[in-house]
PDB file of C-alpha atoms in Angstrom:
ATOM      1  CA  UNK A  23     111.236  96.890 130.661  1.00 90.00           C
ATOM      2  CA  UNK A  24     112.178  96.147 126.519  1.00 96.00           C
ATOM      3  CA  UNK A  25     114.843  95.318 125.343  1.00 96.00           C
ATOM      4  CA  UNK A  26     115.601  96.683 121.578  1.00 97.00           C
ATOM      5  CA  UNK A  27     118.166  94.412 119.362  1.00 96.00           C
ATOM      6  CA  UNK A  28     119.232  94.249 115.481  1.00 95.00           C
ATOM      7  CA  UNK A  29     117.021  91.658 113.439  1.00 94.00           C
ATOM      8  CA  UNK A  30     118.442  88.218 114.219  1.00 92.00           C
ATOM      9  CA  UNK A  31     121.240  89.909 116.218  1.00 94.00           C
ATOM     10  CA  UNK A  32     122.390  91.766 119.405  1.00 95.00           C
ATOM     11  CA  UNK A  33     120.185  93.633 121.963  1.00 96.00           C
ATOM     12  CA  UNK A  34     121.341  97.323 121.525  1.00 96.00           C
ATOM     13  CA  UNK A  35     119.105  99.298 123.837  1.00 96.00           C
ATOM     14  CA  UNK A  36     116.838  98.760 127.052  1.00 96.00           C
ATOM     15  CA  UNK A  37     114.159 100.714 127.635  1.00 96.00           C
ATOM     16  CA  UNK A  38     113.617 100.228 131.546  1.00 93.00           C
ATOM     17  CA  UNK A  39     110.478 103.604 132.433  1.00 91.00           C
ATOM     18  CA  UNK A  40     111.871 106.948 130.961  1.00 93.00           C
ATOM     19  CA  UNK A  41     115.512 105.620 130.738  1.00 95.00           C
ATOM     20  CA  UNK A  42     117.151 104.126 127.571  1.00 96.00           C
ATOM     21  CA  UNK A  43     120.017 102.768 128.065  1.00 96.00           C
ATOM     22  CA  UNK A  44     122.767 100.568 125.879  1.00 94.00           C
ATOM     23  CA  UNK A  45     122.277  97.482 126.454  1.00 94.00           C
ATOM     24  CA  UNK A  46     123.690  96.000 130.102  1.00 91.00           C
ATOM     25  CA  UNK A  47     125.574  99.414 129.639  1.00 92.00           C
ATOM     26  CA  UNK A  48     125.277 103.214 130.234  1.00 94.00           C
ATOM     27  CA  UNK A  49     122.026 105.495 130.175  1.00 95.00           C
ATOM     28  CA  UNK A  50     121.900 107.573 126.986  1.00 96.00           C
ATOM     29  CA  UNK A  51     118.272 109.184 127.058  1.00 97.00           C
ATOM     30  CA  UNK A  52     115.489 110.835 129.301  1.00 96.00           C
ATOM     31  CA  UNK A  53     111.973 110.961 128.742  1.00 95.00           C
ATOM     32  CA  UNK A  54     110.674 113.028 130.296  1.00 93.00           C
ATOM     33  CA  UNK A  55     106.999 114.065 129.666  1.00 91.00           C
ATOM     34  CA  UNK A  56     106.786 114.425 126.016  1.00 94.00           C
ATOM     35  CA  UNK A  57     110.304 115.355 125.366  1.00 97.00           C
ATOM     36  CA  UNK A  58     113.464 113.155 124.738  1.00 97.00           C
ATOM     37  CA  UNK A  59     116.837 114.755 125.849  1.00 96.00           C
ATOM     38  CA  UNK A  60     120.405 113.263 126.628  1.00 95.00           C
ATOM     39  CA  UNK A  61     121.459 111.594 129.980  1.00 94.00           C
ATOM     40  CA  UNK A  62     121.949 114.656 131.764  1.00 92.00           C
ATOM     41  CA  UNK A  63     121.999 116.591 128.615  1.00 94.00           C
ATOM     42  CA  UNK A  64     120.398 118.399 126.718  1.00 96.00           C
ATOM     43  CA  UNK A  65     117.113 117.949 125.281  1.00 96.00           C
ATOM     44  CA  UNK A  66     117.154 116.731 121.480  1.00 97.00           C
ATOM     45  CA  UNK A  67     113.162 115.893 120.738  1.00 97.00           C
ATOM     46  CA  UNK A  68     109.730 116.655 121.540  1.00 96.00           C
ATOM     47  CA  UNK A  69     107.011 114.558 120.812  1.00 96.00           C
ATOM     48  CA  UNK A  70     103.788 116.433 119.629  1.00 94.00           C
ATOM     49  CA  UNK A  71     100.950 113.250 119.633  1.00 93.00           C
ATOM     50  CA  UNK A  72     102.570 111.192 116.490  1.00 95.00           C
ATOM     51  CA  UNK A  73     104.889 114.275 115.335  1.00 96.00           C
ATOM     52  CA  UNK A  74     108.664 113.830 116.668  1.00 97.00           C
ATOM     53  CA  UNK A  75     110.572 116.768 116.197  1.00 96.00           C
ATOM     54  CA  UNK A  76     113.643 118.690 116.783  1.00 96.00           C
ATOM     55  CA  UNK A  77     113.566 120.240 119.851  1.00 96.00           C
ATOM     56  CA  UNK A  78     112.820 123.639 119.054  1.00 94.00           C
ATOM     57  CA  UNK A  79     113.555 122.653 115.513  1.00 95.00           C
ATOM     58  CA  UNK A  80     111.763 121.010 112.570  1.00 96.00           C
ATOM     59  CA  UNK A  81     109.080 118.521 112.600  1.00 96.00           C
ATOM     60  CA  UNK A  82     111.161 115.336 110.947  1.00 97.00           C
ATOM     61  CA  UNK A  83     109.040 112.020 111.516  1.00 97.00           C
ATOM     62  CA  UNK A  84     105.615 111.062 112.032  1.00 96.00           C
ATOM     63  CA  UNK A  85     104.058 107.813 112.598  1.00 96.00           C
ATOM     64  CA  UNK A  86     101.071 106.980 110.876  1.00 93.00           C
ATOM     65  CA  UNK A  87      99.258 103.977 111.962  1.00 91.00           C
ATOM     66  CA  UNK A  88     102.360 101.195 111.101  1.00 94.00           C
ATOM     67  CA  UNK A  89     103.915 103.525 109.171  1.00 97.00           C
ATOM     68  CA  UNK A  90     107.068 105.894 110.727  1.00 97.00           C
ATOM     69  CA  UNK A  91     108.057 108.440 107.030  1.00 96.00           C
ATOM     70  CA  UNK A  92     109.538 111.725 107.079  1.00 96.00           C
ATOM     71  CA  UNK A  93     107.481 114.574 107.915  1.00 95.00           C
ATOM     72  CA  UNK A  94     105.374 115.624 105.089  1.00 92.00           C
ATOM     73  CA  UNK A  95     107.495 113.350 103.038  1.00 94.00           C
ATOM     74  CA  UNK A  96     107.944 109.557 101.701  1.00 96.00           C
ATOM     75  CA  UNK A  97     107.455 106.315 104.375  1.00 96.00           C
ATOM     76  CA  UNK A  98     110.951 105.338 105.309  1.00 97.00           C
ATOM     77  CA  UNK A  99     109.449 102.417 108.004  1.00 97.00           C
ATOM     78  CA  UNK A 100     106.733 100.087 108.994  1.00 96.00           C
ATOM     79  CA  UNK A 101     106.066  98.540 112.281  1.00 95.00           C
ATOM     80  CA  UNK A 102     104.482  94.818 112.422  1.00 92.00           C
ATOM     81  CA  UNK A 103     104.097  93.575 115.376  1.00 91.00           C
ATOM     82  CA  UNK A 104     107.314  93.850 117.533  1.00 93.00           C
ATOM     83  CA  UNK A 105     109.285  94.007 114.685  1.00 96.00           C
ATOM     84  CA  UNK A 106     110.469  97.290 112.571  1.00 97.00           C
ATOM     85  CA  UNK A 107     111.152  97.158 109.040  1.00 96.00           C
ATOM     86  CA  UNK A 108     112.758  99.041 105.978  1.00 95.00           C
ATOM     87  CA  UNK A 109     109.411 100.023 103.986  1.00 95.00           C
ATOM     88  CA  UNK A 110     109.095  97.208 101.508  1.00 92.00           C
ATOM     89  CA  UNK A 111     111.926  95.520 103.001  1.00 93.00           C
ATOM     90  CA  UNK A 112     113.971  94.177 105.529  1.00 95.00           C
ATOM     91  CA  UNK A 113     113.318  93.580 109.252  1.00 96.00           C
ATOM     92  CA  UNK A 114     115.809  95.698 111.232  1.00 97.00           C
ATOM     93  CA  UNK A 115     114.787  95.710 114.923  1.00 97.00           C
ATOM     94  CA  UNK A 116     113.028  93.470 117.581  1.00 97.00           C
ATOM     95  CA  UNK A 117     111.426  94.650 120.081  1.00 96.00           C
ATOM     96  CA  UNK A 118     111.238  92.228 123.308  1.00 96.00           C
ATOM     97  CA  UNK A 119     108.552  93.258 125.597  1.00 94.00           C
ATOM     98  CA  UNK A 120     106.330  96.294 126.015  1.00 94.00           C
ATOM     99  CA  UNK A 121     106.539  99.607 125.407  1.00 93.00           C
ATOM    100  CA  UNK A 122     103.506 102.661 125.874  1.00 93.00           C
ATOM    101  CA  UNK A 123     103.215 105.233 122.966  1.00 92.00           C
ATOM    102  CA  UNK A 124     105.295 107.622 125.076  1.00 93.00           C
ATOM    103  CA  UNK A 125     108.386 104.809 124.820  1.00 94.00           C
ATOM    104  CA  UNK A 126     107.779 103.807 121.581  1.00 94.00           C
ATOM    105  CA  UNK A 127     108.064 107.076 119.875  1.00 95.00           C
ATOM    106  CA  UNK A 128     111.146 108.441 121.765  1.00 96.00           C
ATOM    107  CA  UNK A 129     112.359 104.825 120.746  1.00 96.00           C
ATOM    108  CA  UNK A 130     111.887 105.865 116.677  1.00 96.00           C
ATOM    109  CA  UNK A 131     112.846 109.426 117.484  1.00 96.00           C
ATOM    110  CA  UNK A 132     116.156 107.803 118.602  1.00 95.00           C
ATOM    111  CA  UNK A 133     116.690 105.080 115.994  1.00 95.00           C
ATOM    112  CA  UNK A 134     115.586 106.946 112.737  1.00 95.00           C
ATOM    113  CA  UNK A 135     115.581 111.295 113.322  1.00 89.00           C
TER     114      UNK A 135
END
């Protein structure tokens, strides 16, 4: 299980196998294989390797190394160590324990798509 909170702030999401949840509150995502969809919704990404896209839609991130940018276009993000941060800027979240590549990019599909 992670927990997911603002930089020097609140936990906002858990991440507890394929559910992520609000924190200490209600499920609001599935993963399920390599697609991300709603709590008994429907499905809103697929993950493609380090491609996250619309679900039958547009490519719109990819991770590259530490880097999370729009697809085919500038870096919006960079990951160092548990932490995610505005490129060339601030730290925005922490992450608080681990999460597999599966997790981690429904995680950015979630906070930046």
């Amino acid at each position: 299980m992670a927990r997911i909170r603002r930089y020097c702030g609140n936990y906002i999401l858990e991440i507890d196998g394929n559910r992520i949840r609000e924190y200490c509150g209600n499920s609001l995502y599935e993963i399920n294989g390599r697609y991300v969809k709603r709590y008994c919704g429907n499905t809103k990404f697929e993950i493609n390797g380090d491609i996250i896209r619309e679900y039958c839609g547009p490519s719109l991130l990819e991770v590259d190394g530490n880097y999370i940018r729009r697809y085919c276009g500038r870096t919006i993000a960079e990951i160092s160590g548990n932490r995610i941060r505005e490129y060339c800027g601030n730290y925005l979240y922490e992450i608080d324990g681990f999460l597999d590549h599966e997790q981690m990019m429904a995680l950015i599909a979630i906070l930046f798509a």
